Amino acid sequence: GIQHIAEVYAEAVLDAAESAANTEGLLEEFDLLISDVLQRYPRLEAILTSDLISSDDKAGILDRVFGGRASPMFIHFLKVVSRHGRLDCLRAIHRQVRVQYEKLRGRIEVRVATATPLDRALAGRIAENLRAVLGGEPLVKQVVDPELIGGVVVRVGDTVYDGSIGDQLQRIREQIIDRSVHEIQSRRDRFRYPAGN
């Protein structure tokens, strides 16, 4: 799906930027494209993602809008994405470029959700533990989730480590139910098959 497409394009454009020693420039241009152009001018985004407009016409629009304002490498990248009919994936590609760039630099985005804000000491201990587990530098984004009773929920990419009290209570509940079902089954079996039969 879109995620895989975004990963492929992100890897390709990052490789090109790394080879040209212009990775920081690429990131800046891509950030500006999303925040200063697509966010501010939704009609332009609608035109660029429309199936009714040909790839050649879109290439002309890209030249007129970005020519002299963006690097030739970035404009070429946008034209390649356009030629393959994937300008609708630009936001997803941008997110993947950021994720892959941080990975290249040994940094890993981590979302830490807690019921209340973390104090500095606890946030430091969590970051230290994550550093040891992930083998890289965690970029911790702290989120307060009032629906949590307590504990911590850590998300690294698609992996979630749920250490919340709610999750622990749910596991305890499931264990109690499992034991109760087992106990009922054992009693039922003893009732059906009395000893000595």
mmCIF file of C-alpha atoms in Angstrom:
data_model
loop_
_atom_site.group_PDB
_atom_site.id
_atom_site.type_symbol
_atom_site.label_atom_id
_atom_site.label_comp_id
_atom_site.label_asym_id
_atom_site.label_seq_id
_atom_site.Cartn_x
_atom_site.Cartn_y
_atom_site.Cartn_z
ATOM 1 C CA GLY A 1 0.000 0.000 0.000
ATOM 2 C CA ILE A 2 0.911 3.629 0.455
ATOM 3 C CA GLN A 3 3.300 2.821 3.303
ATOM 4 C CA HIS A 4 5.419 0.560 1.096
ATOM 5 C CA ILE A 5 5.361 3.065 -1.789
ATOM 6 C CA ALA A 6 6.423 5.838 0.612
ATOM 7 C CA GLU A 7 9.291 3.717 1.961
ATOM 8 C CA VAL A 8 10.610 3.000 -1.555
ATOM 9 C CA TYR A 9 10.531 6.653 -2.686
ATOM 10 C CA ALA A 10 11.939 7.872 0.644
ATOM 11 C CA GLU A 11 14.869 5.469 0.401
ATOM 12 C CA ALA A 12 15.576 6.504 -3.211
ATOM 13 C CA VAL A 13 15.515 10.252 -2.557
ATOM 14 C CA LEU A 14 17.590 9.910 0.619
ATOM 15 C CA ASP A 15 20.197 7.849 -1.268
ATOM 16 C CA ALA A 16 20.385 10.555 -3.937
ATOM 17 C CA ALA A 17 20.679 13.304 -1.308
ATOM 18 C CA GLU A 18 23.344 11.400 0.630
ATOM 19 C CA SER A 19 25.349 10.859 -2.584
ATOM 20 C CA ALA A 20 25.113 14.571 -3.353
ATOM 21 C CA ALA A 21 25.991 15.449 0.270
ATOM 22 C CA ASN A 22 22.751 17.431 0.421
ATOM 23 C CA THR A 23 20.609 15.500 2.893
ATOM 24 C CA GLU A 24 19.939 18.475 5.168
ATOM 25 C CA GLY A 25 18.940 20.567 2.138
ATOM 26 C CA LEU A 26 16.548 17.858 0.963
ATOM 27 C CA LEU A 27 14.914 17.641 4.391
ATOM 28 C CA GLU A 28 14.458 21.400 4.507
ATOM 29 C CA GLU A 29 12.960 21.523 1.009
ATOM 30 C CA PHE A 30 10.612 18.642 1.746
ATOM 31 C CA ASP A 31 9.513 20.212 5.059
ATOM 32 C CA LEU A 32 8.795 23.510 3.280
ATOM 33 C CA LEU A 33 6.886 21.743 0.509
ATOM 34 C CA ILE A 34 4.548 20.196 3.054
ATOM 35 C CA SER A 35 4.189 23.113 5.497
ATOM 36 C CA ASP A 36 4.485 26.179 3.245
ATOM 37 C CA VAL A 37 3.008 24.902 -0.011
ATOM 38 C CA LEU A 38 0.637 21.956 0.396
ATOM 39 C CA GLN A 39 -0.788 23.128 3.728
ATOM 40 C CA ARG A 40 -1.290 26.696 2.532
ATOM 41 C CA TYR A 41 -2.481 25.938 -0.995
ATOM 42 C CA PRO A 42 -4.810 22.924 -0.921
ATOM 43 C CA ARG A 43 -6.000 23.708 -4.474
ATOM 44 C CA LEU A 44 -2.450 23.208 -5.764
ATOM 45 C CA GLU A 45 -2.294 19.874 -3.971
ATOM 46 C CA ALA A 46 -5.656 18.920 -5.514
ATOM 47 C CA ILE A 47 -4.315 19.775 -8.984
ATOM 48 C CA LEU A 48 -1.076 17.832 -8.459
ATOM 49 C CA THR A 49 -2.935 14.743 -7.257
ATOM 50 C CA SER A 50 -5.705 14.878 -9.860
ATOM 51 C CA ASP A 51 -5.960 12.028 -12.365
ATOM 52 C CA LEU A 52 -7.507 14.472 -14.856
ATOM 53 C CA ILE A 53 -4.216 16.323 -15.370
ATOM 54 C CA SER A 54 -1.479 14.662 -17.403
ATOM 55 C CA SER A 55 1.995 13.936 -16.096
ATOM 56 C CA ASP A 56 3.462 16.406 -18.634
ATOM 57 C CA ASP A 57 1.121 19.174 -17.479
ATOM 58 C CA LYS A 58 2.049 18.434 -13.861
ATOM 59 C CA ALA A 59 5.760 18.610 -14.778
ATOM 60 C CA GLY A 60 5.125 22.069 -16.253
ATOM 61 C CA ILE A 61 3.301 23.156 -13.092
ATOM 62 C CA LEU A 62 6.174 21.878 -10.946
ATOM 63 C CA ASP A 63 8.658 23.861 -13.061
ATOM 64 C CA ARG A 64 6.581 27.054 -12.816
ATOM 65 C CA VAL A 65 5.900 26.755 -9.084
ATOM 66 C CA PHE A 66 9.299 25.494 -7.881
ATOM 67 C CA GLY A 67 11.746 26.552 -10.623
ATOM 68 C CA GLY A 68 14.384 28.827 -9.089
ATOM 69 C CA ARG A 69 13.007 28.151 -5.604
ATOM 70 C CA ALA A 70 13.891 24.484 -5.158
ATOM 71 C CA SER A 71 17.027 22.530 -6.055
ATOM 72 C CA PRO A 72 17.132 20.754 -9.415
ATOM 73 C CA MET A 73 17.459 17.438 -7.543
ATOM 74 C CA PHE A 74 14.248 18.045 -5.580
ATOM 75 C CA ILE A 75 12.316 19.154 -8.663
ATOM 76 C CA HIS A 76 13.580 16.064 -10.515
ATOM 77 C CA PHE A 77 12.392 13.907 -7.612
ATOM 78 C CA LEU A 78 8.920 15.498 -7.709
ATOM 79 C CA LYS A 79 8.735 14.906 -11.471
ATOM 80 C CA VAL A 80 9.677 11.233 -11.056
ATOM 81 C CA VAL A 81 6.954 10.832 -8.418
ATOM 82 C CA SER A 82 4.531 12.613 -10.765
ATOM 83 C CA ARG A 83 5.453 10.425 -13.752
ATOM 84 C CA HIS A 84 4.551 7.362 -11.703
ATOM 85 C CA GLY A 85 1.248 8.919 -10.607
ATOM 86 C CA ARG A 86 2.230 9.046 -6.936
ATOM 87 C CA LEU A 87 2.027 12.746 -6.029
ATOM 88 C CA ASP A 88 -0.883 11.773 -3.762
ATOM 89 C CA CYS A 89 1.708 9.996 -1.581
ATOM 90 C CA LEU A 90 3.902 13.071 -0.953
ATOM 91 C CA ARG A 91 2.896 13.433 2.698
ATOM 92 C CA ALA A 92 3.521 9.736 3.377
ATOM 93 C CA ILE A 93 6.867 9.932 1.543
ATOM 94 C CA HIS A 94 7.800 12.973 3.632
ATOM 95 C CA ARG A 95 7.049 11.101 6.877
ATOM 96 C CA GLN A 96 9.133 8.145 5.692
ATOM 97 C CA VAL A 97 12.026 10.408 4.671
ATOM 98 C CA ARG A 98 12.065 11.766 8.224
ATOM 99 C CA VAL A 99 11.865 8.285 9.792
ATOM 100 C CA GLN A 100 14.592 6.851 7.555
ATOM 101 C CA TYR A 101 16.827 9.899 8.063
ATOM 102 C CA GLU A 102 16.629 9.506 11.841
ATOM 103 C CA LYS A 103 17.432 5.785 11.484
ATOM 104 C CA LEU A 104 20.472 6.601 9.327
ATOM 105 C CA ARG A 105 21.661 8.881 12.108
ATOM 106 C CA GLY A 106 21.016 6.211 14.770
ATOM 107 C CA ARG A 107 17.966 7.996 16.161
ATOM 108 C CA ILE A 108 14.643 6.236 16.669
ATOM 109 C CA GLU A 109 11.286 7.948 17.190
ATOM 110 C CA VAL A 110 9.518 6.718 20.318
ATOM 111 C CA ARG A 111 6.095 7.755 21.592
ATOM 112 C CA VAL A 112 5.705 7.472 25.372
ATOM 113 C CA ALA A 113 2.166 7.827 26.701
ATOM 114 C CA THR A 114 1.469 8.291 30.408
ATOM 115 C CA ALA A 115 -1.530 9.335 32.503
ATOM 116 C CA THR A 116 0.305 12.399 33.851
ATOM 117 C CA PRO A 117 3.347 14.351 32.614
ATOM 118 C CA LEU A 118 6.697 12.690 33.345
ATOM 119 C CA ASP A 119 9.134 14.443 35.612
ATOM 120 C CA ARG A 120 12.625 14.983 34.229
ATOM 121 C CA ALA A 121 14.263 12.193 36.259
ATOM 122 C CA LEU A 122 11.744 9.536 35.187
ATOM 123 C CA ALA A 123 11.868 10.703 31.552
ATOM 124 C CA GLY A 124 15.654 10.351 31.712
ATOM 125 C CA ARG A 125 15.435 6.803 33.099
ATOM 126 C CA ILE A 126 12.929 5.797 30.412
ATOM 127 C CA ALA A 127 15.182 7.249 27.689
ATOM 128 C CA GLU A 128 18.189 5.402 29.167
ATOM 129 C CA ASN A 129 16.315 2.075 29.186
ATOM 130 C CA LEU A 130 15.103 2.648 25.624
ATOM 131 C CA ARG A 131 18.661 3.463 24.513
ATOM 132 C CA ALA A 132 19.841 0.097 25.854
ATOM 133 C CA VAL A 133 16.940 -1.835 24.289
ATOM 134 C CA LEU A 134 16.865 -0.076 20.891
ATOM 135 C CA GLY A 135 20.592 0.231 20.342
ATOM 136 C CA GLY A 136 20.148 3.813 19.147
ATOM 137 C CA GLU A 137 19.275 7.277 20.384
ATOM 138 C CA PRO A 138 15.534 7.459 21.216
ATOM 139 C CA LEU A 139 13.738 10.624 20.138
ATOM 140 C CA VAL A 140 11.098 10.570 22.849
ATOM 141 C CA LYS A 141 7.774 12.270 22.241
ATOM 142 C CA GLN A 142 5.869 12.418 25.509
ATOM 143 C CA VAL A 143 2.077 12.262 25.336
ATOM 144 C CA VAL A 144 -0.347 12.608 28.232
ATOM 145 C CA ASP A 145 -3.275 10.218 27.764
ATOM 146 C CA PRO A 146 -5.966 10.851 30.404
ATOM 147 C CA GLU A 147 -7.599 7.503 29.546
ATOM 148 C CA LEU A 148 -4.618 5.664 31.065
ATOM 149 C CA ILE A 149 -5.018 4.782 34.725
ATOM 150 C CA GLY A 150 -1.257 4.703 35.220
ATOM 151 C CA GLY A 151 1.904 3.088 33.889
ATOM 152 C CA VAL A 152 3.493 3.669 30.498
ATOM 153 C CA VAL A 153 2.648 2.765 26.898
ATOM 154 C CA VAL A 154 5.653 2.928 24.559
ATOM 155 C CA ARG A 155 5.295 2.870 20.766
ATOM 156 C CA VAL A 156 8.331 2.301 18.543
ATOM 157 C CA GLY A 157 7.205 2.295 14.910
ATOM 158 C CA ASP A 158 4.460 -0.335 14.693
ATOM 159 C CA THR A 159 5.481 -2.076 17.935
ATOM 160 C CA VAL A 160 3.653 -1.218 21.164
ATOM 161 C CA TYR A 161 4.981 -2.074 24.628
ATOM 162 C CA ASP A 162 1.995 -1.717 26.936
ATOM 163 C CA GLY A 163 2.976 -1.356 30.568
ATOM 164 C CA SER A 164 -0.181 0.493 31.546
ATOM 165 C CA ILE A 165 -2.142 -0.430 34.634
ATOM 166 C CA GLY A 166 -5.215 -0.910 32.440
ATOM 167 C CA ASP A 167 -3.340 -3.519 30.383
ATOM 168 C CA GLN A 168 -2.105 -5.249 33.539
ATOM 169 C CA LEU A 169 -5.651 -5.318 34.934
ATOM 170 C CA GLN A 170 -6.917 -6.743 31.634
ATOM 171 C CA ARG A 171 -4.286 -9.522 31.783
ATOM 172 C CA ILE A 172 -5.238 -10.305 35.391
ATOM 173 C CA ARG A 173 -8.913 -10.385 34.387
ATOM 174 C CA GLU A 174 -8.132 -12.807 31.534
ATOM 175 C CA GLN A 175 -6.135 -15.040 33.888
ATOM 176 C CA ILE A 176 -9.025 -15.102 36.391
ATOM 177 C CA ILE A 177 -11.491 -15.968 33.621
ATOM 178 C CA ASP A 178 -9.172 -18.700 32.285
ATOM 179 C CA ARG A 179 -8.790 -20.201 35.779
ATOM 180 C CA SER A 180 -12.546 -20.027 36.384
ATOM 181 C CA VAL A 181 -13.292 -21.740 33.070
ATOM 182 C CA HIS A 182 -10.703 -24.417 33.869
ATOM 183 C CA GLU A 183 -12.156 -24.918 37.367
ATOM 184 C CA ILE A 184 -15.710 -25.185 36.012
ATOM 185 C CA GLN A 185 -14.535 -27.664 33.344
ATOM 186 C CA SER A 186 -12.726 -29.784 35.984
ATOM 187 C CA ARG A 187 -15.781 -29.885 38.248
ATOM 188 C CA ARG A 188 -18.033 -30.733 35.330
ATOM 189 C CA ASP A 189 -15.697 -33.565 34.303
ATOM 190 C CA ARG A 190 -15.656 -34.933 37.896
ATOM 191 C CA PHE A 191 -19.447 -34.786 37.991
ATOM 192 C CA ARG A 192 -19.740 -36.719 34.684
ATOM 193 C CA TYR A 193 -17.119 -39.322 35.525
ATOM 194 C CA PRO A 194 -17.290 -40.236 39.208
ATOM 195 C CA ALA A 195 -14.266 -41.981 40.695
ATOM 196 C CA GLY A 196 -14.132 -45.749 40.089
ATOM 197 C CA ASN A 197 -16.136 -45.672 36.809
#
